[in-house]
């Protein structure tokens, strides 16, 4: 996200002839008729969002992005917590955070590589089922078995 | 890419409106979102059965590229591992300590245990450290190319050290 903003400020300078920022380019182009058609095509393809669109637009994608980062930071904090204060609280928090982080991460992978309305729908449905089963399994493990923190501790003790 | 051009175009159009009123007159909003346009691209090109130009098969690999795809690879791998573990917890009849003892009874020696700890710790450590690198980018820092390489090497070094340290525990 930050990368896009940065790139656009760099590209802005490089792409300036295309946007006809200097007046010296405008005058000769406005006169010649055949160039005018080319300009029509270029400007017609420019996505000029009218100002009345600016207020009505979903912030869902932006909020999702922010949520992903906050979850990542929370998951980062759970690693020392699991080591220093193991127990059911951290176990269930880890189960939730790991599942959601994986769900959102795999969601991005699907968005990148799966194309076509039906395929996208099926892939996301499959992912949803997988994440649900994962969360259920981890909670089951936390409740009926030793729990995530203890499991790692046991695995490492031998 | 479309998003990039839009941002650039909007900046250009907004700040010098008076200069190309003549051009702007014909500019109509497209009325389609980026998502719709991407879908149109893919449906048209798959329908026409067009080949994709070689890209990853010809482009020279760089350290940042390798780290990026490894971040994705470790992410997918770790997620699959967690899902497999959760599924096993639901399906297998016995408890975790039982299966752990089962594995230890047929263990192939201390090197095997140390190696498997390393093999488990390595992707976790890498994904964690590279994840922090991503979060640093998300606050806008470290985009200069030398910085990208430097932070990448730091991630690799920390991953190796952490994996060895964790395997020794």
Coordinates of C-alpha atoms in Angstrom, one line a residue:
Chain A
X1 CA 0.0 0.0 0.0
X2 CA 2.7 2.4 1.0
X3 CA 4.7 1.2 -2.0
X4 CA 1.9 2.3 -4.3
X5 CA 1.8 5.8 -2.9
X6 CA 5.5 6.2 -3.1
X7 CA 5.7 4.9 -6.6
X8 CA 3.0 7.3 -7.8
X9 CA 4.9 10.3 -6.5
X10 CA 7.9 9.2 -8.5
X11 CA 5.9 8.3 -11.6
X12 CA 4.1 11.6 -11.5
X13 CA 7.2 13.3 -12.6
X14 CA 8.1 10.8 -15.2
X15 CA 4.6 10.5 -16.7
X16 CA 4.0 14.3 -16.8
X17 CA 4.2 14.6 -20.6
X18 CA 1.3 12.2 -20.8
X19 CA -0.7 14.4 -18.5
X20 CA 0.3 17.6 -20.5
X21 CA 1.2 19.5 -17.4
X22 CA 3.4 22.0 -19.2
X23 CA 1.5 24.5 -21.2
X24 CA 4.0 24.4 -24.1
X25 CA 2.7 20.9 -25.0
X26 CA -1.0 21.9 -24.8
X27 CA -1.1 24.6 -27.5
X28 CA 0.1 22.7 -30.5
X29 CA -1.9 19.7 -29.6
X30 CA -5.1 21.7 -29.2
X31 CA -4.7 23.0 -32.7
X32 CA -4.0 19.8 -34.7
X33 CA -7.2 17.8 -35.4
X34 CA -5.7 14.4 -35.9
X35 CA -3.8 14.5 -32.6
X36 CA -7.0 15.7 -30.9
X37 CA -8.5 12.3 -31.6
X38 CA -5.6 10.5 -29.9
X39 CA -6.0 12.8 -26.9
X40 CA -9.7 12.0 -26.8
X41 CA -8.9 8.3 -26.5
X42 CA -6.2 8.9 -23.8
X43 CA -8.4 11.3 -21.8
X44 CA -11.4 9.1 -22.2
X45 CA -9.5 6.2 -20.6
X46 CA -8.5 8.4 -17.6
X47 CA -10.5 7.3 -14.6
X48 CA -11.6 10.8 -13.6
X49 CA -13.5 10.1 -10.4
X50 CA -16.0 13.0 -10.0
X51 CA -15.9 14.6 -6.6
X52 CA -19.4 13.3 -5.7
X53 CA -18.0 9.7 -5.9
X54 CA -15.3 10.5 -3.4
X55 CA -17.6 10.4 -0.4
X56 CA -19.5 7.3 -1.4
X57 CA -17.0 4.5 -1.6
X58 CA -16.7 1.4 0.5
X59 CA -13.8 1.4 3.0
X60 CA -14.1 -2.3 3.4
X61 CA -10.8 -3.2 1.6
X62 CA -8.9 -0.5 3.5
X63 CA -10.3 -1.6 6.8
X64 CA -9.5 -5.3 5.9
X65 CA -5.9 -4.3 5.2
X66 CA -5.6 -2.5 8.6
X67 CA -7.2 -5.5 10.3
X68 CA -4.6 -7.8 8.8
X69 CA -1.7 -5.7 10.1
X70 CA -3.2 -5.3 13.6
X71 CA -3.8 -9.1 13.8
X72 CA -0.2 -9.7 12.7
X73 CA 1.1 -7.5 15.5
X74 CA -1.2 -9.2 18.0
X75 CA 0.1 -12.6 16.8
X76 CA 3.7 -11.4 17.3
X77 CA 2.9 -10.5 20.9
X78 CA 1.5 -14.0 21.5
X79 CA 4.8 -15.7 20.9
X80 CA 6.5 -14.4 24.1
X81 CA 3.2 -14.8 25.9
X82 CA 3.1 -18.5 25.0
X83 CA 6.6 -18.9 26.4
X84 CA 6.3 -16.9 29.6
X85 CA 2.6 -17.3 30.5
X86 CA 1.4 -20.6 28.9
X87 CA -2.2 -21.5 29.7
X88 CA -5.8 -21.7 28.3
X89 CA -6.0 -17.9 27.7
X90 CA -3.0 -17.9 25.4
X91 CA -4.0 -21.3 23.9
X92 CA -7.4 -20.1 22.7
X93 CA -6.0 -16.7 21.7
X94 CA -3.4 -18.4 19.6
X95 CA -6.0 -20.7 18.1
X96 CA -8.1 -17.8 17.0
X97 CA -5.2 -15.6 15.9
X98 CA -3.4 -18.3 13.9
X99 CA -6.5 -19.4 12.2
X100 CA -7.6 -15.9 11.2
X101 CA -4.1 -14.9 10.1
X102 CA -3.9 -18.0 8.0
X103 CA -7.4 -17.5 6.6
X104 CA -6.7 -14.0 5.5
X105 CA -3.3 -14.9 4.2
X106 CA -4.6 -17.7 2.1
X107 CA -7.4 -15.5 1.0
X108 CA -4.8 -13.1 -0.5
X109 CA -3.0 -16.0 -2.3
X110 CA -6.4 -17.1 -3.8
X111 CA -7.1 -13.5 -4.9
X112 CA -3.7 -13.4 -6.7
X113 CA -3.9 -16.7 -8.5
X114 CA -7.6 -17.7 -9.0
X115 CA -9.5 -16.0 -11.8
X116 CA -13.1 -16.2 -13.0
X117 CA -16.2 -15.5 -10.9
X118 CA -17.2 -19.1 -10.3
X119 CA -13.7 -20.4 -9.5
X120 CA -13.2 -17.5 -7.1
X121 CA -16.4 -18.3 -5.3
X122 CA -15.6 -22.0 -5.0
X123 CA -12.1 -21.4 -3.8
X124 CA -13.2 -18.9 -1.1
X125 CA -15.9 -21.3 0.0
X126 CA -13.4 -24.1 0.3
X127 CA -11.1 -21.8 2.2
X128 CA -13.9 -20.9 4.6
X129 CA -14.6 -24.6 5.3
X130 CA -10.9 -25.3 5.9
X131 CA -10.5 -22.4 8.3
X132 CA -13.6 -23.4 10.2
X133 CA -12.4 -27.0 10.6
X134 CA -9.0 -25.7 11.6
X135 CA -10.4 -23.5 14.3
X136 CA -12.7 -26.2 15.5
X137 CA -9.8 -28.7 15.6
X138 CA -7.5 -26.3 17.5
X139 CA -10.3 -25.5 20.1
X140 CA -11.0 -29.2 20.5
X141 CA -7.3 -29.8 21.1
X142 CA -7.2 -27.0 23.6
X143 CA -10.2 -28.4 25.5
X144 CA -9.8 -32.2 25.3
X145 CA -6.0 -32.4 25.0
X146 CA -2.9 -30.7 26.4
X147 CA -3.4 -27.4 24.6
X148 CA -1.1 -25.6 22.1
X149 CA 1.5 -24.1 24.5
X150 CA 1.9 -27.4 26.3
X151 CA 2.1 -29.3 23.0
X152 CA 5.0 -27.2 21.8
X153 CA 6.7 -27.5 25.2
X154 CA 6.3 -31.3 25.1
X155 CA 7.5 -31.6 21.5
X156 CA 10.7 -29.6 22.4
X157 CA 11.4 -31.4 25.7
X158 CA 12.6 -34.6 24.1
Chain B
X1 CA -1.3 -1.1 -12.3
X2 CA -4.6 0.4 -13.1
X3 CA -4.8 1.7 -9.6
X4 CA -1.4 3.3 -10.0
X5 CA -2.4 5.0 -13.3
X6 CA -5.6 6.3 -11.7
X7 CA -3.7 7.8 -8.7
X8 CA -1.3 9.5 -11.0
X9 CA -4.0 10.7 -13.4
X10 CA -6.2 12.0 -10.6
X11 CA -3.2 14.0 -9.2
X12 CA -2.4 15.4 -12.6
X13 CA -6.0 16.3 -13.5
X14 CA -6.9 17.9 -10.2
X15 CA -4.0 20.2 -10.0
X16 CA -4.0 21.6 -13.6
X17 CA -7.6 21.6 -14.4
X18 CA -7.6 25.0 -16.1
X19 CA -4.8 24.0 -18.5
X20 CA -6.6 21.1 -20.1
X21 CA -10.2 21.9 -19.9
X22 CA -10.1 21.2 -23.6
X23 CA -9.1 17.6 -23.0
X24 CA -11.0 17.0 -19.7
X25 CA -14.2 17.8 -21.5
X26 CA -14.2 14.4 -23.1
X27 CA -13.0 12.4 -20.0
X28 CA -15.9 10.3 -18.8
X29 CA -15.7 8.1 -15.7
X30 CA -15.2 4.5 -16.8
X31 CA -18.0 3.2 -14.5
X32 CA -16.2 -0.1 -13.9
X33 CA -14.1 -1.0 -10.9
X34 CA -10.6 -2.4 -11.0
X35 CA -11.9 -5.8 -10.0
X36 CA -14.4 -5.8 -12.9
X37 CA -11.7 -4.8 -15.3
X38 CA -9.4 -7.5 -14.1
X39 CA -12.2 -10.1 -14.5
X40 CA -12.9 -8.8 -18.0
X41 CA -9.2 -9.2 -18.8
X42 CA -9.0 -12.7 -17.6
X43 CA -12.3 -14.0 -19.0
X44 CA -11.4 -12.5 -22.4
X45 CA -7.9 -13.9 -22.6
X46 CA -8.7 -17.3 -21.2
X47 CA -11.6 -17.6 -23.7
X48 CA -9.3 -16.7 -26.6
X49 CA -6.9 -19.3 -25.2
X50 CA -4.0 -16.8 -25.4
X51 CA -0.6 -17.9 -24.1
X52 CA 0.9 -16.0 -21.2
X53 CA 4.2 -14.2 -21.9
X54 CA 7.1 -15.8 -20.1
X55 CA 7.8 -13.9 -16.9
X56 CA 9.1 -15.9 -14.0
X57 CA 10.8 -18.3 -16.4
X58 CA 13.0 -15.6 -17.9
X59 CA 13.4 -12.8 -15.4
X60 CA 16.6 -12.9 -13.4
X61 CA 16.0 -13.9 -9.8
X62 CA 17.0 -11.4 -7.1
X63 CA 17.3 -11.8 -3.3
X64 CA 14.2 -9.7 -2.6
X65 CA 12.2 -11.8 -5.1
X66 CA 13.3 -15.0 -3.4
X67 CA 12.5 -13.7 0.0
X68 CA 9.1 -12.6 -1.1
X69 CA 8.0 -15.9 -2.6
X70 CA 9.5 -17.7 0.4
X71 CA 7.4 -15.6 2.7
X72 CA 4.4 -16.8 0.7
X73 CA 5.6 -20.3 0.6
X74 CA 6.3 -20.6 4.3
X75 CA 3.0 -19.0 5.0
X76 CA 1.1 -21.5 2.9
X77 CA 3.2 -24.4 4.3
X78 CA 2.7 -23.3 7.9
X79 CA -1.0 -22.8 7.4
X80 CA -1.3 -26.3 5.9
X81 CA 0.6 -27.7 8.8
X82 CA -1.7 -26.1 11.3
X83 CA -4.8 -27.3 9.4
X84 CA -3.4 -30.8 9.2
X85 CA -2.7 -30.7 12.9
X86 CA -6.2 -29.5 13.7
X87 CA -7.7 -32.2 11.5
X88 CA -5.6 -34.8 13.1
X89 CA -6.8 -33.6 16.5
X90 CA -10.4 -34.1 15.4
X91 CA -9.9 -37.4 13.7
X92 CA -7.3 -39.4 15.6
X93 CA -8.6 -41.4 18.6
X94 CA -5.6 -41.1 21.0
X95 CA -4.2 -38.1 22.8
X96 CA -1.2 -36.0 21.9
X97 CA 1.2 -37.4 24.5
X98 CA 0.4 -40.9 23.2
X99 CA 1.4 -40.1 19.7
X100 CA 4.4 -38.1 20.8
X101 CA 5.7 -41.1 22.7
X102 CA 5.0 -43.3 19.7
X103 CA 7.2 -41.1 17.5
X104 CA 9.9 -41.1 20.2
X105 CA 9.9 -44.8 20.5
X106 CA 10.8 -45.2 16.8
X107 CA 13.1 -42.2 16.8
X108 CA 16.3 -42.5 14.8
X109 CA 18.7 -40.8 17.2
X110 CA 19.4 -37.4 18.7
X111 CA 20.5 -35.8 15.4
X112 CA 17.1 -36.7 13.9
X113 CA 15.4 -34.9 16.8
X114 CA 17.7 -31.8 16.5
X115 CA 17.2 -31.7 12.7
X116 CA 13.4 -32.0 12.9
X117 CA 13.3 -29.2 15.5
X118 CA 15.4 -27.1 13.1
X119 CA 13.2 -28.0 10.2
X120 CA 10.1 -26.9 12.2
X121 CA 11.7 -23.7 13.6
X122 CA 13.1 -22.5 10.3
X123 CA 9.9 -21.7 8.4
X124 CA 8.3 -20.2 11.6
X125 CA 11.4 -18.0 12.2
X126 CA 11.7 -16.9 8.6
X127 CA 8.0 -16.1 8.2
X128 CA 8.1 -14.2 11.5
X129 CA 11.2 -12.1 10.8
X130 CA 10.2 -11.4 7.2
X131 CA 6.7 -10.5 8.5
X132 CA 8.3 -7.8 10.7
X133 CA 10.1 -6.6 7.6
X134 CA 6.7 -6.3 5.9
X135 CA 5.3 -4.4 8.8
X136 CA 8.2 -2.0 8.6
X137 CA 7.4 -1.4 4.9
X138 CA 3.7 -0.9 5.9
X139 CA 4.7 2.1 8.0
X140 CA 6.5 3.5 5.0
X141 CA 10.1 2.8 5.9
X142 CA 13.0 1.0 4.2
X143 CA 11.9 1.1 0.5
X144 CA 15.2 2.3 -0.9
X145 CA 16.8 -0.6 -2.9
X146 CA 19.9 -0.9 -0.7
X147 CA 17.7 -0.9 2.4
X148 CA 15.5 -3.6 0.9
X149 CA 18.6 -5.8 0.3
X150 CA 20.1 -5.0 3.7
X151 CA 16.9 -5.8 5.6
X152 CA 16.6 -9.0 3.6
X153 CA 20.1 -10.2 4.6
X154 CA 19.3 -9.3 8.2
X155 CA 16.1 -11.5 8.0
X156 CA 18.1 -14.4 6.6
X157 CA 20.8 -14.1 9.3
X158 CA 18.3 -13.8 12.1
X159 CA 16.4 -16.8 10.7
X160 CA 19.4 -19.1 10.7
X161 CA 20.5 -18.0 14.2
X162 CA 17.1 -18.3 15.7
X163 CA 16.5 -21.7 14.1
X164 CA 19.8 -23.0 15.4
X165 CA 19.1 -21.5 18.8
X166 CA 15.6 -23.0 18.9
X167 CA 16.9 -26.4 17.7
X168 CA 19.4 -26.5 20.5
X169 CA 16.8 -25.8 23.2

